[in-house]
CSV table of C-alpha atoms in Angstrom, one decimal:
chain,number,residue,atom,x,y,z
J,167,ALA,CA,-10.4,-0.1,92.1
J,168,ARG,CA,-10.5,-3.8,92.4
J,169,ALA,CA,-7.8,-5.8,90.7
J,170,GLU,CA,-6.7,-9.4,89.9
J,171,ALA,CA,-3.4,-10.6,88.7
J,172,PRO,CA,-2.2,-12.3,86.3
J,173,THR,CA,-4.2,-12.9,83.1
J,174,THR,CA,-2.1,-13.8,80.1
J,175,THR,CA,-2.2,-17.3,78.6
J,176,ALA,CA,1.4,-17.9,79.6
J,177,ALA,CA,0.4,-16.9,83.1
J,178,ALA,CA,-2.7,-19.1,83.2
J,179,ALA,CA,-1.0,-21.6,85.6
J,180,LEU,CA,0.2,-18.8,87.9
J,181,PRO,CA,-1.8,-17.9,91.0
J,182,VAL,CA,-4.5,-15.3,90.8
J,183,GLN,CA,-4.8,-12.9,93.8
J,184,GLN,CA,-7.8,-10.6,94.3
J,185,LEU,CA,-6.8,-7.2,95.6
J,186,VAL,CA,-9.0,-4.5,96.9
J,187,PHE,CA,-7.6,-1.0,96.8
J,188,GLY,CA,-6.2,0.1,100.2
J,189,GLN,CA,-6.0,-3.4,101.7
J,190,GLY,CA,-3.1,-5.8,102.0
J,191,ALA,CA,-0.9,-6.2,98.9
J,192,GLY,CA,-3.2,-3.7,97.2
J,193,LYS,CA,-1.8,-0.7,99.1
J,194,GLN,CA,-0.9,1.2,96.0
J,195,PRO,CA,-1.4,4.8,95.0
J,196,ALA,CA,-5.0,5.8,94.4
J,197,PRO,CA,-6.1,6.7,90.9
J,198,GLU,CA,-6.5,10.4,90.2
J,199,TYR,CA,-10.2,11.6,90.4
J,200,PRO,CA,-10.4,13.7,87.3
J,201,LEU,CA,-11.8,17.2,87.9
J,202,VAL,CA,-14.2,16.9,85.0
J,203,ALA,CA,-15.6,13.7,86.5
J,204,GLN,CA,-15.8,15.3,90.0
J,205,ASP,CA,-17.7,18.3,88.5
J,206,ALA,CA,-20.1,16.0,86.7
J,207,ARG,CA,-20.5,13.9,89.9
J,208,GLN,CA,-19.4,10.8,88.2
J,209,GLU,CA,-18.7,7.9,90.7
J,210,GLY,CA,-18.0,4.3,90.2
J,211,VAL,CA,-16.0,1.2,90.7
J,212,VAL,CA,-13.6,-0.2,88.1
J,213,SER,CA,-12.5,-3.9,88.3
J,214,VAL,CA,-9.1,-4.3,86.7
J,215,ARG,CA,-7.3,-7.5,85.7
J,216,PHE,CA,-3.5,-7.0,85.4
J,217,VAL,CA,-0.3,-8.9,85.0
J,218,VAL,CA,2.8,-8.4,87.2
J,219,ALA,CA,6.2,-9.3,85.9
J,220,GLU,CA,8.9,-10.9,88.1
J,221,ASN,CA,10.4,-7.4,88.5
J,222,GLY,CA,7.3,-6.3,90.3
J,223,ARG,CA,6.0,-4.0,87.5
J,224,VAL,CA,2.6,-4.2,85.9
J,225,THR,CA,3.0,-5.3,82.3
J,226,ALA,CA,-0.7,-5.3,81.2
J,227,ALA,CA,-4.0,-4.1,82.6
J,228,GLU,CA,-7.6,-4.2,81.4
J,229,ALA,CA,-10.9,-3.1,82.8
J,230,VAL,CA,-12.9,-6.3,83.2
J,231,ALA,CA,-15.9,-4.6,84.9
J,232,PRO,CA,-15.6,-0.9,84.0
J,233,SER,CA,-17.6,1.9,85.5
J,234,PRO,CA,-20.0,3.7,83.1
J,235,TRP,CA,-17.6,6.6,83.1
J,236,PRO,CA,-14.6,6.5,80.7
J,237,LEU,CA,-12.6,9.1,82.6
J,238,LEU,CA,-12.7,7.0,85.7
J,239,ASN,CA,-11.8,3.8,83.8
J,240,ASP,CA,-8.9,5.5,82.1
J,241,SER,CA,-7.6,7.0,85.4
J,242,ALA,CA,-7.7,3.6,87.1
J,243,LEU,CA,-5.9,1.8,84.3
J,244,ARG,CA,-3.3,4.5,83.9
J,245,THR,CA,-2.5,4.5,87.6
J,246,ILE,CA,-2.2,0.7,87.8
J,247,ARG,CA,-0.1,0.5,84.7
J,248,ASN,CA,2.3,3.3,85.6
J,249,ARG,CA,2.4,3.6,89.4
J,250,TRP,CA,1.6,0.3,91.0
J,251,ARG,CA,4.7,-1.8,92.0
J,252,PHE,CA,5.0,-5.1,93.8
J,253,CYS,CA,7.8,-7.1,95.3
J,254,ALA,CA,10.1,-8.6,92.7
J,255,GLY,CA,10.3,-12.3,92.5
J,256,GLN,CA,8.4,-15.4,91.6
J,257,PRO,CA,4.6,-15.5,92.1
J,258,ARG,CA,3.5,-16.9,95.5
């Protein structure tokens, strides 16, 4: 999954960082690869834009370049929203 942060209008003046899953600040848990998608041999990349609050939690996430497979998109979004955490504090 590829991700960018932040995106809200209020956050428009804040810095945007591009993260690539498994590299640098993007070392976060991998999305689950749904068994149904595996069985159907569905593969793809989901680009996600998300907002991180000062407490380090993701407050919003959207697929800006989804894969053609809804199961993969849903898994990526769910993982980023629920499991990704960043250092608390002001944006750098």
